[in-house]
mmCIF file of C-alpha atoms in Angstrom:
data_model
loop_
_atom_site.group_PDB
_atom_site.id
_atom_site.type_symbol
_atom_site.label_atom_id
_atom_site.label_comp_id
_atom_site.label_asym_id
_atom_site.label_seq_id
_atom_site.Cartn_x
_atom_site.Cartn_y
_atom_site.Cartn_z
ATOM 1 C CA MET A 27 12.219 2.518 -3.724
ATOM 2 C CA ASN A 28 12.204 -0.674 -1.650
ATOM 3 C CA THR A 29 10.798 1.290 1.298
ATOM 4 C CA ASN A 30 7.755 2.146 -0.839
ATOM 5 C CA SER A 31 7.415 -1.409 -2.199
ATOM 6 C CA LEU A 32 8.516 -0.347 -5.664
ATOM 7 C CA GLN A 33 10.875 -2.274 -7.887
ATOM 8 C CA GLN A 34 12.931 -0.725 -10.713
ATOM 9 C CA HIS A 35 13.243 -3.067 -13.705
ATOM 10 C CA VAL A 36 15.579 -1.203 -16.116
ATOM 11 C CA ASN A 37 19.207 -2.011 -15.326
ATOM 12 C CA GLU A 38 20.855 -1.083 -18.640
ATOM 13 C CA SER A 39 21.699 2.380 -19.944
ATOM 14 C CA THR A 40 19.112 3.877 -22.303
ATOM 15 C CA ARG A 41 20.940 7.058 -23.319
ATOM 16 C CA GLY A 42 24.724 7.090 -23.377
ATOM 17 C CA ASN A 43 25.891 5.609 -20.078
ATOM 18 C CA ASN A 44 22.783 6.763 -18.197
ATOM 19 C CA ILE A 45 19.569 5.016 -17.254
ATOM 20 C CA LEU A 46 16.938 7.620 -18.150
ATOM 21 C CA ASP A 47 13.928 5.337 -18.512
ATOM 22 C CA LEU A 48 12.418 3.931 -15.370
ATOM 23 C CA ILE A 49 9.902 1.123 -15.213
ATOM 24 C CA MET A 50 8.789 0.846 -11.610
ATOM 25 C CA THR A 51 6.131 -1.551 -10.367
ATOM 26 C CA THR A 52 4.888 -2.752 -7.049
ATOM 27 C CA THR A 53 6.630 -5.911 -5.956
ATOM 28 C CA ASP A 54 3.591 -8.069 -6.776
ATOM 29 C CA LEU A 55 3.769 -7.166 -10.497
ATOM 30 C CA SER A 56 6.380 -8.650 -12.759
ATOM 31 C CA THR A 57 7.798 -7.696 -16.125
ATOM 32 C CA ASN A 58 8.758 -10.326 -18.665
ATOM 33 C CA GLY A 59 11.366 -10.167 -21.379
ATOM 34 C CA LEU A 60 12.562 -6.657 -20.570
ATOM 35 C CA GLU A 61 15.339 -5.682 -22.924
ATOM 36 C CA VAL A 62 16.868 -2.515 -24.289
ATOM 37 C CA VAL A 63 16.487 -2.625 -28.090
ATOM 38 C CA GLY A 64 16.971 -0.380 -31.105
ATOM 39 C CA LYS A 65 17.565 3.345 -31.158
ATOM 40 C CA ILE A 66 15.472 6.399 -31.839
ATOM 41 C CA GLY A 67 17.928 9.234 -32.266
ATOM 42 C CA ASP A 68 20.295 9.065 -29.298
ATOM 43 C CA HIS A 69 17.798 7.202 -27.136
ATOM 44 C CA GLN A 70 17.402 3.425 -26.683
ATOM 45 C CA MET A 71 13.947 1.802 -26.733
ATOM 46 C CA ILE A 72 12.739 -0.628 -24.080
ATOM 47 C CA ASP A 73 10.671 -3.691 -24.964
ATOM 48 C CA PHE A 74 8.829 -5.556 -22.210
ATOM 49 C CA SER A 75 5.537 -7.127 -21.268
ATOM 50 C CA LEU A 76 3.735 -6.525 -18.008
ATOM 51 C CA GLU A 77 1.646 -9.145 -16.269
ATOM 52 C CA VAL A 78 -1.409 -7.484 -14.763
ATOM 53 C CA GLN A 79 -4.262 -9.140 -12.929
ATOM 54 C CA ASP A 80 -7.712 -8.597 -14.397
ATOM 55 C CA PRO A 81 -9.327 -5.899 -12.212
ATOM 56 C CA ASN A 82 -12.626 -7.785 -12.358
ATOM 57 C CA THR A 83 -11.002 -10.832 -10.761
ATOM 58 C CA ARG A 84 -11.592 -10.552 -7.041
ATOM 59 C CA THR A 85 -9.888 -12.488 -4.329
ATOM 60 C CA GLN A 86 -12.042 -14.101 -1.678
ATOM 61 C CA HIS A 87 -10.704 -12.399 1.427
ATOM 62 C CA LYS A 88 -8.044 -9.927 2.415
ATOM 63 C CA GLN A 89 -6.143 -9.726 5.717
ATOM 64 C CA VAL A 90 -6.063 -6.277 7.338
ATOM 65 C CA LEU A 91 -5.010 -4.996 10.736
ATOM 66 C CA ASN A 92 -7.865 -4.723 13.257
ATOM 67 C CA TYR A 93 -6.850 -1.570 15.141
ATOM 68 C CA LYS A 94 -10.049 -1.582 17.236
ATOM 69 C CA GLN A 95 -8.918 -4.818 18.898
ATOM 70 C CA GLY A 96 -5.267 -3.767 19.254
ATOM 71 C CA ASN A 97 -3.553 -3.767 22.642
ATOM 72 C CA PHE A 98 -1.902 -0.356 22.479
ATOM 73 C CA LYS A 99 -0.866 -0.405 26.142
ATOM 74 C CA LEU A 100 1.353 -3.470 25.592
ATOM 75 C CA MET A 101 2.552 -2.059 22.275
ATOM 76 C CA LYS A 102 3.579 1.167 24.023
ATOM 77 C CA GLU A 103 5.381 -0.847 26.720
ATOM 78 C CA GLU A 104 7.242 -2.903 24.123
ATOM 79 C CA LEU A 105 8.313 0.159 22.153
ATOM 80 C CA GLY A 106 9.338 1.902 25.391
ATOM 81 C CA SER A 107 11.481 -1.036 26.504
ATOM 82 C CA TYR A 108 14.142 -0.449 23.838
ATOM 83 C CA ASN A 109 17.193 1.689 24.522
ATOM 84 C CA TYR A 110 17.106 3.746 21.340
ATOM 85 C CA GLU A 111 20.311 5.628 22.171
ATOM 86 C CA VAL A 112 22.230 2.345 22.114
ATOM 87 C CA LEU A 113 20.349 0.942 19.102
ATOM 88 C CA MET A 114 20.876 4.057 17.007
ATOM 89 C CA SER A 115 24.339 5.129 18.126
ATOM 90 C CA ASN A 116 26.768 5.541 15.251
ATOM 91 C CA GLU A 117 23.968 5.207 12.672
ATOM 92 C CA ASN A 118 22.982 7.691 9.979
ATOM 93 C CA ALA A 119 19.445 9.086 9.656
ATOM 94 C CA GLU A 120 18.362 6.462 7.098
ATOM 95 C CA GLU A 121 19.512 3.567 9.294
ATOM 96 C CA CYS A 122 17.872 5.112 12.383
ATOM 97 C CA PHE A 123 14.610 5.412 10.467
ATOM 98 C CA MET A 124 14.812 1.763 9.361
ATOM 99 C CA ILE A 125 15.498 0.610 12.954
ATOM 100 C CA LEU A 126 12.497 2.560 14.246
ATOM 101 C CA LYS A 127 10.299 1.386 11.379
ATOM 102 C CA ASN A 128 11.216 -2.269 12.035
ATOM 103 C CA LYS A 129 10.571 -1.943 15.783
ATOM 104 C CA ILE A 130 7.126 -0.436 15.125
ATOM 105 C CA ALA A 131 6.332 -3.154 12.561
ATOM 106 C CA THR A 132 7.354 -5.879 15.021
ATOM 107 C CA ALA A 133 5.271 -4.353 17.821
ATOM 108 C CA THR A 134 2.325 -4.039 15.443
ATOM 109 C CA GLU A 135 2.567 -7.729 14.541
ATOM 110 C CA HIS A 136 2.692 -8.660 18.234
ATOM 111 C CA HIS A 137 -0.152 -6.490 19.529
ATOM 112 C CA ILE A 138 -2.587 -5.717 16.714
ATOM 113 C CA PRO A 139 -4.569 -8.688 15.436
ATOM 114 C CA ARG A 140 -5.577 -9.193 11.839
ATOM 115 C CA LYS A 141 -9.046 -9.718 10.472
ATOM 116 C CA ARG A 142 -10.294 -11.053 7.165
ATOM 117 C CA ILE A 143 -12.466 -8.824 5.024
ATOM 118 C CA ARG A 144 -14.161 -9.362 1.709
ATOM 119 C CA PRO A 145 -12.842 -7.066 -0.986
ATOM 120 C CA THR A 146 -15.208 -4.601 -2.618
ATOM 121 C CA ASN A 147 -15.116 -2.559 -5.786
ATOM 122 C CA ASN A 148 -15.387 0.617 -3.709
ATOM 123 C CA PRO A 149 -12.375 2.908 -3.295
ATOM 124 C CA PRO A 150 -10.570 2.696 0.077
ATOM 125 C CA TRP A 151 -12.016 5.995 1.327
ATOM 126 C CA PHE A 152 -15.610 4.813 0.767
ATOM 127 C CA SER A 153 -16.424 3.926 4.384
ATOM 128 C CA GLN A 154 -19.602 2.573 5.977
ATOM 129 C CA GLU A 155 -20.341 6.092 7.243
ATOM 130 C CA ILE A 156 -20.197 7.539 3.711
ATOM 131 C CA LYS A 157 -22.389 4.711 2.450
ATOM 132 C CA ARG A 158 -24.917 5.393 5.229
ATOM 133 C CA LEU A 159 -24.990 9.122 4.391
ATOM 134 C CA ILE A 160 -25.513 8.435 0.675
ATOM 135 C CA ASN A 161 -28.369 6.045 1.462
ATOM 136 C CA ALA A 162 -29.962 8.638 3.775
ATOM 137 C CA ARG A 163 -29.685 11.269 1.031
ATOM 138 C CA GLN A 164 -31.273 8.914 -1.518
ATOM 139 C CA HIS A 165 -34.066 8.104 0.934
ATOM 140 C CA SER A 166 -34.741 11.832 1.420
ATOM 141 C CA TYR A 167 -34.867 12.425 -2.347
ATOM 142 C CA ARG A 168 -37.332 9.578 -2.806
ATOM 143 C CA ARG A 169 -39.566 10.934 -0.040
ATOM 144 C CA LEU A 170 -39.406 14.416 -1.591
ATOM 145 C CA GLU A 171 -40.383 13.057 -5.044
ATOM 146 C CA ARG A 172 -43.584 11.575 -3.612
ATOM 147 C CA TYR A 173 -44.923 14.988 -2.596
#
């Protein structure tokens, strides 16, 4: 769960000795006053409150990686300079993955700059190209309506 930036908040059993109810949030959300209370049949209830930011509240700027300005040649050299056989010897698959993930993250921080962008209400897949195509379609419809 930590690999996916999720945090599990229920730490007490909710049915017998088992934790059946999961409350998972991203690490930037927090739950307050979470407690296991009362019973419904053989199942415990969970009482909690969740602090959520108003979706209409926008932050000024957001930092994102600027891949267009990245120095991939130096990044490739840095990643190639490690002796992975030595780093990953006597490690299980999970630990090997974490070593590789951390090396890539470090190289990314070193060789790919960040840029500030203004947040929008558009979904992440709504790119400038899609916006341009929609505007071109609307322009064509308006021209067609005139005739």
